[in-house]
Short mmCIF file of C-alpha atoms and ligand atoms in Angstrom, two decimals:
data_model
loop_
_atom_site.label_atom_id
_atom_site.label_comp_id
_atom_site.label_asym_id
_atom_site.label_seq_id
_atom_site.Cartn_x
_atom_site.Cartn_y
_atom_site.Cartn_z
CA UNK A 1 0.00 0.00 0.00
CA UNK A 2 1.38 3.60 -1.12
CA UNK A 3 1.52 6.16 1.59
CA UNK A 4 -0.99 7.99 0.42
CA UNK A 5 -3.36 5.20 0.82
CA UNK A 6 -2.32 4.33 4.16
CA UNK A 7 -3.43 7.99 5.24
CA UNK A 8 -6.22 7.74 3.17
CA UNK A 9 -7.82 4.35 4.84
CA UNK A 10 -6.53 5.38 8.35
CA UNK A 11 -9.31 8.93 7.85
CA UNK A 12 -11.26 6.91 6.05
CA UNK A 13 -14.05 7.18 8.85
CA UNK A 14 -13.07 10.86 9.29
CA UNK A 15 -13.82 11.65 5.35
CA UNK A 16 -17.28 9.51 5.42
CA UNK A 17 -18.51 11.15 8.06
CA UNK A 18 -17.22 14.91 6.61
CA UNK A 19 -18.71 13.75 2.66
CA UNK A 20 -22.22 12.72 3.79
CA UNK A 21 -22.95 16.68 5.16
CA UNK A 22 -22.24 17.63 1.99
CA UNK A 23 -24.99 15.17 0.76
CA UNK A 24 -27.27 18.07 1.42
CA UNK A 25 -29.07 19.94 -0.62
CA UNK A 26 -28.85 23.57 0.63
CA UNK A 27 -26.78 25.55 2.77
CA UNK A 28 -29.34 26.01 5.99
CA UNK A 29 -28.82 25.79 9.20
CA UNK A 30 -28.98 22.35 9.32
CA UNK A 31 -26.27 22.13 7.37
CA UNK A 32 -23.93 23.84 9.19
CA UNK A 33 -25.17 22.47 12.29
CA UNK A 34 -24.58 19.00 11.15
CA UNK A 35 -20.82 20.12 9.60
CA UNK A 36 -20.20 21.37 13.29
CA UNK A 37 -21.08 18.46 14.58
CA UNK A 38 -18.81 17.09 12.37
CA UNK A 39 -15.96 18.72 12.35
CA UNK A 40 -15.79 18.45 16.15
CA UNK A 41 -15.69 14.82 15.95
CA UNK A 42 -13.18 14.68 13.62
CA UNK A 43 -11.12 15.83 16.19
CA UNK A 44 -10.66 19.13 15.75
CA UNK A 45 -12.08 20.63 18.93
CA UNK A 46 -14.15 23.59 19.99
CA UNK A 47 -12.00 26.06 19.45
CA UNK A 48 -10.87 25.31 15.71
CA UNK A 49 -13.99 23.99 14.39
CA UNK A 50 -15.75 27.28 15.89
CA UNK A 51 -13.36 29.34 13.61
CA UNK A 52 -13.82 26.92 10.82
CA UNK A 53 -16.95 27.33 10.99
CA UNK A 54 -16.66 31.68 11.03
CA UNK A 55 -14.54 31.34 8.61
CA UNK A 56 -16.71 29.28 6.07
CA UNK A 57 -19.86 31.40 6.56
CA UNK A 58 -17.92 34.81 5.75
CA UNK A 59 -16.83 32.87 2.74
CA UNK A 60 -20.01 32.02 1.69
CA UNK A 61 -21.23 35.55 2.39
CA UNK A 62 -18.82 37.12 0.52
CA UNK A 63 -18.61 34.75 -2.62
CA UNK A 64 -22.31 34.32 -2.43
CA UNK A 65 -21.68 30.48 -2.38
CA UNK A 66 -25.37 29.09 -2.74
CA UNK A 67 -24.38 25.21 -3.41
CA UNK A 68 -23.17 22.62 -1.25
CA UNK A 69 -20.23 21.85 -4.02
CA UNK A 70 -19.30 25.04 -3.75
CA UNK A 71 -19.15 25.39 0.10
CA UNK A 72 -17.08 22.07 0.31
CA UNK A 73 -14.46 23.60 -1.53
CA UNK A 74 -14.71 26.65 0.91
CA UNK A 75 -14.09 24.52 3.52
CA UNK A 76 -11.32 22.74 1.72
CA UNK A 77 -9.75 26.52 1.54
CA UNK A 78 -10.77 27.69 5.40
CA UNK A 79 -8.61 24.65 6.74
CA UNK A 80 -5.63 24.78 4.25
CA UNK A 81 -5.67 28.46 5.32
CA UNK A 82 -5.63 27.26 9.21
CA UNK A 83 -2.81 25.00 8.62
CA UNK A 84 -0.97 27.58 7.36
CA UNK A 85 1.91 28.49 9.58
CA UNK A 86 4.55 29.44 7.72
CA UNK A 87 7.13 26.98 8.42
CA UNK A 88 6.49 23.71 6.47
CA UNK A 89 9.62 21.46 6.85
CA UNK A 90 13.08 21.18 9.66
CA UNK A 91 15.22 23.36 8.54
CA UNK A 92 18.90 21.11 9.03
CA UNK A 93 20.64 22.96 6.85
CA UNK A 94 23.00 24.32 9.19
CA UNK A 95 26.23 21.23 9.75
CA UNK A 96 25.79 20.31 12.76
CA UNK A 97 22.30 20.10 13.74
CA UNK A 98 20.68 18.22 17.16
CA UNK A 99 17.64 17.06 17.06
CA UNK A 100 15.75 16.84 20.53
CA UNK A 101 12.46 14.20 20.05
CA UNK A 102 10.32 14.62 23.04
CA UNK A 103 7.19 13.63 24.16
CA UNK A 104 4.78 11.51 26.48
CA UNK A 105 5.36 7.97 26.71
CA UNK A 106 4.24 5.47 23.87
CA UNK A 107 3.43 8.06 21.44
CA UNK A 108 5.92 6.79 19.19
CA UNK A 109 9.30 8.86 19.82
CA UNK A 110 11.45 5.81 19.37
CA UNK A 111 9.88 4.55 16.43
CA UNK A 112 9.64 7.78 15.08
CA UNK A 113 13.59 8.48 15.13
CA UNK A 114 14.18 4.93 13.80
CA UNK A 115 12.24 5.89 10.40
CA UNK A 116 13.77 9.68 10.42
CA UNK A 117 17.24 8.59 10.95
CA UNK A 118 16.36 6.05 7.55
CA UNK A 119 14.61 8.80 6.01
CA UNK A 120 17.85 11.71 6.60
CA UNK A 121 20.50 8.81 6.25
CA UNK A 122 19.28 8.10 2.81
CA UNK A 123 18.94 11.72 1.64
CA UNK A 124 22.59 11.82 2.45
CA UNK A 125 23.09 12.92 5.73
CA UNK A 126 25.35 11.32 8.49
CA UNK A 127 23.65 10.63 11.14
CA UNK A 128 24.02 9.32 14.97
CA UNK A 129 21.68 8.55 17.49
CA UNK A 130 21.70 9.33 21.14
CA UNK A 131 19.60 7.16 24.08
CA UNK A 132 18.30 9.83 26.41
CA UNK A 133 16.05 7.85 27.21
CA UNK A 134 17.35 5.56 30.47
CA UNK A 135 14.79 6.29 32.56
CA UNK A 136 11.95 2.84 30.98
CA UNK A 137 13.90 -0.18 31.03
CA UNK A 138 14.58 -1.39 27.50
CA UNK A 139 14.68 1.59 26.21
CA UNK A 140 18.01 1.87 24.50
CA UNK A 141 17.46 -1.52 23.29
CA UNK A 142 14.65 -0.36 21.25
CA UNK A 143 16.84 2.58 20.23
CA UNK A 144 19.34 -0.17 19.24
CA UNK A 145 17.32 -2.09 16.81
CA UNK A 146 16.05 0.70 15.34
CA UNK A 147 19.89 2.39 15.16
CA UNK A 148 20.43 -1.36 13.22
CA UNK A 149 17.58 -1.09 10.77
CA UNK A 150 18.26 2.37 10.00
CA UNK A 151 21.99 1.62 9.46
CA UNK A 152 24.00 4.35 11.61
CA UNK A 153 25.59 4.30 15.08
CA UNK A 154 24.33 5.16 18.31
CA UNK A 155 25.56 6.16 21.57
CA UNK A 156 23.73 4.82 24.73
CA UNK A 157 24.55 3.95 28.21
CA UNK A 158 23.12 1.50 31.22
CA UNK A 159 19.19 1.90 32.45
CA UNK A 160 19.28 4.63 34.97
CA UNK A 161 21.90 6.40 33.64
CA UNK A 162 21.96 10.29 33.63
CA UNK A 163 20.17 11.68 30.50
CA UNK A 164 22.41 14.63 30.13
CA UNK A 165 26.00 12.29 30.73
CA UNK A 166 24.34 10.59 27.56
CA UNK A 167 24.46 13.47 25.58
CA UNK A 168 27.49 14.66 26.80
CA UNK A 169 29.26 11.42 25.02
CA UNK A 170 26.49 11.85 22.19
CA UNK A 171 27.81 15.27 21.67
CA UNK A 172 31.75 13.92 21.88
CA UNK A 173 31.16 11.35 19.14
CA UNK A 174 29.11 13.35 17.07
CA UNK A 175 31.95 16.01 16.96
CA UNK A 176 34.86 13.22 16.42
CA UNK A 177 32.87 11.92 14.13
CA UNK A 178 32.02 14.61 11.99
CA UNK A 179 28.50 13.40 12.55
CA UNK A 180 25.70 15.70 10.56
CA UNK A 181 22.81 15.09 12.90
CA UNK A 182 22.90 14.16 16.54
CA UNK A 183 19.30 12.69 17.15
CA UNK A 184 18.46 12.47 20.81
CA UNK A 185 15.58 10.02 22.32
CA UNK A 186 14.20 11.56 25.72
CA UNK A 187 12.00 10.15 28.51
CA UNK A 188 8.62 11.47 28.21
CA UNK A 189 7.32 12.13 32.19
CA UNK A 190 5.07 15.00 31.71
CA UNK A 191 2.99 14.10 34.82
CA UNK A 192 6.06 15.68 36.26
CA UNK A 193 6.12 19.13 34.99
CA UNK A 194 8.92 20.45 36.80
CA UNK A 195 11.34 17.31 36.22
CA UNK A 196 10.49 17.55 32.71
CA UNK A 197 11.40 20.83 32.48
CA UNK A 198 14.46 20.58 34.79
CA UNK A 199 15.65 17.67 32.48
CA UNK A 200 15.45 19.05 29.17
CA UNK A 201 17.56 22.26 30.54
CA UNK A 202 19.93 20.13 31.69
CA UNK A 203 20.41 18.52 28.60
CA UNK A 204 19.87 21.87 26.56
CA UNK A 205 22.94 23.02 28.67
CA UNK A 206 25.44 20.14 27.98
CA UNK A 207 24.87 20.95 24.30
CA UNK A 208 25.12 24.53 24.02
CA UNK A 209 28.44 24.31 25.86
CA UNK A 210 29.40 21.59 24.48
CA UNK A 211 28.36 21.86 21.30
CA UNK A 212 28.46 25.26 20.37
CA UNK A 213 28.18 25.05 17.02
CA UNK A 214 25.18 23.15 16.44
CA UNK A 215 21.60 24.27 15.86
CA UNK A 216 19.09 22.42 18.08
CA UNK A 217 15.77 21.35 17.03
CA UNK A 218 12.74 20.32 18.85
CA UNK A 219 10.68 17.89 17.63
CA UNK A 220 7.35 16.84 19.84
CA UNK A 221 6.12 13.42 19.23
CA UNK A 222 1.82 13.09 19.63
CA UNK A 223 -0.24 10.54 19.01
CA UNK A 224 -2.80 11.69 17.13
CA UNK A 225 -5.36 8.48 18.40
CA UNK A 226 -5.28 10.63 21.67
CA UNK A 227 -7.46 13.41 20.01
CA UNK A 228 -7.64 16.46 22.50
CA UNK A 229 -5.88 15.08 24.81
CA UNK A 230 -3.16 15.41 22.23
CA UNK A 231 -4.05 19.06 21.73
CA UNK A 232 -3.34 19.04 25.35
CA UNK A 233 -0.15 17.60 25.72
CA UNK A 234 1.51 19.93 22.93
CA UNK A 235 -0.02 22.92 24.28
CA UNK A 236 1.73 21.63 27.50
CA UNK A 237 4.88 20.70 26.16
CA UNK A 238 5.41 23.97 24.23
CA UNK A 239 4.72 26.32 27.31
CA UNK A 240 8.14 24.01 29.01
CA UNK A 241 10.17 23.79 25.60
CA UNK A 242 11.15 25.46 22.37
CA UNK A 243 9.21 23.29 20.17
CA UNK A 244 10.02 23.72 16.39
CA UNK A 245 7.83 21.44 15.11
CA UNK A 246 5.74 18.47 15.77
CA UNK A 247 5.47 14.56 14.50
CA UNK A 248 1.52 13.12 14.68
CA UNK A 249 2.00 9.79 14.81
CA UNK A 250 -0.65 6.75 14.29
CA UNK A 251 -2.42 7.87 11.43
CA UNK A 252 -3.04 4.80 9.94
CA UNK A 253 -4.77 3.56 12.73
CA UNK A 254 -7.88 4.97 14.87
CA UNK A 255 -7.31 8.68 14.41
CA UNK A 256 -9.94 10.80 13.07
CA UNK A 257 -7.08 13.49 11.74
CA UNK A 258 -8.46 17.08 12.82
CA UNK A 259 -5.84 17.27 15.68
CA UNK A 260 -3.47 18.61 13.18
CA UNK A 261 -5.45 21.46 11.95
CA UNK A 262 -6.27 22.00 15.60
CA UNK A 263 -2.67 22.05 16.19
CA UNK A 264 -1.62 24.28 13.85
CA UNK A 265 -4.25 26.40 14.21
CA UNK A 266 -4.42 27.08 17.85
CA UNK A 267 -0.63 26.82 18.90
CA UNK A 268 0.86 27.67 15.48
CA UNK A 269 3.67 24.91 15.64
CA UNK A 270 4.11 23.24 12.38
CA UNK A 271 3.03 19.53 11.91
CA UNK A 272 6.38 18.74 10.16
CA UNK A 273 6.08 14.95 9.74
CA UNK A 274 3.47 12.41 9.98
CA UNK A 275 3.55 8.31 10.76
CA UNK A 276 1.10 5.94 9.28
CA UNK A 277 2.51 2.51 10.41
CA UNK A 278 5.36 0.60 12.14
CA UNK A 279 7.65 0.25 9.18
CA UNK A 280 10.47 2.12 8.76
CA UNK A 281 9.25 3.43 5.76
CA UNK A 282 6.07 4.75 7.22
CA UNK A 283 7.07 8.16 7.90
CA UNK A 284 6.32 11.11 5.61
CA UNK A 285 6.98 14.79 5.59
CA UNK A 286 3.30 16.24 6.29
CA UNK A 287 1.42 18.11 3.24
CA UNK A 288 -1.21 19.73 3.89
CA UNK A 289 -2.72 19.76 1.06
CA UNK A 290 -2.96 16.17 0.81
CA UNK A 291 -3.92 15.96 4.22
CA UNK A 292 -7.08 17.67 2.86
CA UNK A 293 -7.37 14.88 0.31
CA UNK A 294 -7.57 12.35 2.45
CA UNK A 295 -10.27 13.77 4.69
CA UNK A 296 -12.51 14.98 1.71
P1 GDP B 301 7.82 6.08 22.77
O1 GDP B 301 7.49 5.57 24.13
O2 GDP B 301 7.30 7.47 22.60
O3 GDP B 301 9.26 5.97 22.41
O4 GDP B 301 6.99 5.20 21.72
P2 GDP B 301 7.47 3.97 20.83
O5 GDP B 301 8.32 4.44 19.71
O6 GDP B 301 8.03 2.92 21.71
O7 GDP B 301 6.09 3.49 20.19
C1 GDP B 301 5.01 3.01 20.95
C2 GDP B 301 4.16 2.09 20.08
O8 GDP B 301 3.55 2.81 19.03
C3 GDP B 301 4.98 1.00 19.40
O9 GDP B 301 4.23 -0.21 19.45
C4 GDP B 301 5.11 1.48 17.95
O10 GDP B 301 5.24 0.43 17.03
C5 GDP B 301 3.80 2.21 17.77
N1 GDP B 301 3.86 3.25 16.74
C6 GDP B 301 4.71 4.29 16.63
N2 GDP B 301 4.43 5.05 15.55
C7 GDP B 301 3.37 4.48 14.93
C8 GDP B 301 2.58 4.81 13.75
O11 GDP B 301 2.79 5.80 13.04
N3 GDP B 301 1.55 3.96 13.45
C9 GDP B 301 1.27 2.87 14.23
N4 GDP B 301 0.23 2.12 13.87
N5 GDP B 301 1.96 2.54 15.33
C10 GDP B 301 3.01 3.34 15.69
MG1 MG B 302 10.86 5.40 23.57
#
């Protein structure tokens, strides 16, 4: 199955349930009561579907849109417009770059840096990965296997270790090695705020004085079968760290898909890549565009 098709069956609920308002046959208020309805089951919460919502009726005001064909492509254009925040991809381009994956447990950070360490190796970038993550046992053996499949080196110490002593030696080796990209795996204990916070400054520390001369990137990791509570983790994890962009994961499965435009839309963070399976090939930079596609 193509990737497109794998994002395509996993909304495949999402995009029946959007199609059949547009069944209708004329823009009344049930209509837009029903797309409401709609829309907020799809995942994309109060908030954005409220402005969706605005947003469509001005547009059918001011085009005087009178069919349902019509308004559907409206909407198509009120939530490309909403995903719109500027930034559409990581910018790596400066040599050396870190990249900081962070997020709750079992949302799919390890995974996640397994296929994007495949994905960046094979555009021609040297890459090594880094297991911050000592605090869940097993953890850097995960790491491991994935370091394997995606053919390039990692750095990792016992269970338990210190995080930041990690990426101290991450950092060393990265440097000796003329490494391109230093991806770093975190522990994701956001039921402890202030640990949380407390850890990712300490390891934010070791590399800006030990690694000067890299640019560090944030990516957050959510699992977009968690819906709001999704919404509610990033808008967490953004208020404790510089977050440049995030990675919905789990698209292929149970998730209805409108986290993203909520996402973007409320916190203005990029969605910069998206997974739809447990393959190494199953990651994909996001397009919004076709993201559209798929739930229309
Ligand atoms: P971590 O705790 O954040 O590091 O999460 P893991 O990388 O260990 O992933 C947790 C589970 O989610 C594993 O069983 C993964 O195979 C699964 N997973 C990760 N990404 C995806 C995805 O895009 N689609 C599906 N279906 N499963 C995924
Ligand atoms: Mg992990």
């Amino acid at each position: 199955m193509g990737f497109f098709e794998k994002l395509k069956q996993g909304l495949s609920k999402t995009a029946s349930s959007i199609s059949s308002v547009f069944t209708a046959s004329e823009l009344d208020d049930e209509f837009y009561d029903d797309l409401e309805e709609r829309l907020i089951l799809a995942d994309l919460g109060m908030q954005t579907t409220e402005e969706a919502m605005e947003k469509l009726r001005a547009l059918v005001r001011e085009r005087h849109i009178k069919t349902v064909e019509e308004a559907k492509l409206a909407l198509r254009e009120v939530l490309e417009g909403m995903m719109d925040v500027g930034t559409t991809t990581l910018d790596l381009s400066t040599k050396p770059s870190v990249i900081l994956v962070i997020g709750v447990n079992g949302v799919g950070k390890t995974t996640t840096i397994g296929k994007l360490a495949n994905l960046l190796r094979e555009s021609g970038k040297k890459v090594l990965l880094c297991a911050g993550d000592t605090f869940r046992a097993a953890a850097g053996d995960q790491l491991q296997i994935w370091a394997d499949r995606a053919q390039v080196p990692i750095v990792r110490h016992a269970e338990g270790a210190d995080p930041a002593a990690v990426v101290f030696d991450g950092v060393q080796k990265a440097k000796a090695s003329e490494a391109d990209l230093l991806i770093v795996d975190t522990a994701g204990r956001l039921h402890n705020k202030k640990n949380l916070m407390e850890e990712l400054r300490k390891i934010s520390r070791v590399i800006t004085r030990e690694y000067e001369e890299a640019e560090v990137r944030t990516l957050l990791v959510i699992d977009a079968t968690t819906g709001q509570n999704g919404l509610q983790q990033a808008r967490e994890f953004s208020e404790v760290a510089d977050v440049s962009g995030i990675v919905l994961t789990k698209l292929d499965g149970t998730a209805k898909g409108g986290i993203a435009v909520a996402i973007m839309d409320e916190l203005k963070l990029p969605v910069l890549y998206i997974g739809v399976g447990e393959g190494i090939e199953d990651l994909q930079a996001f397009d919004a565009n076709a993201f559209v596609d798929a739930i229309f």
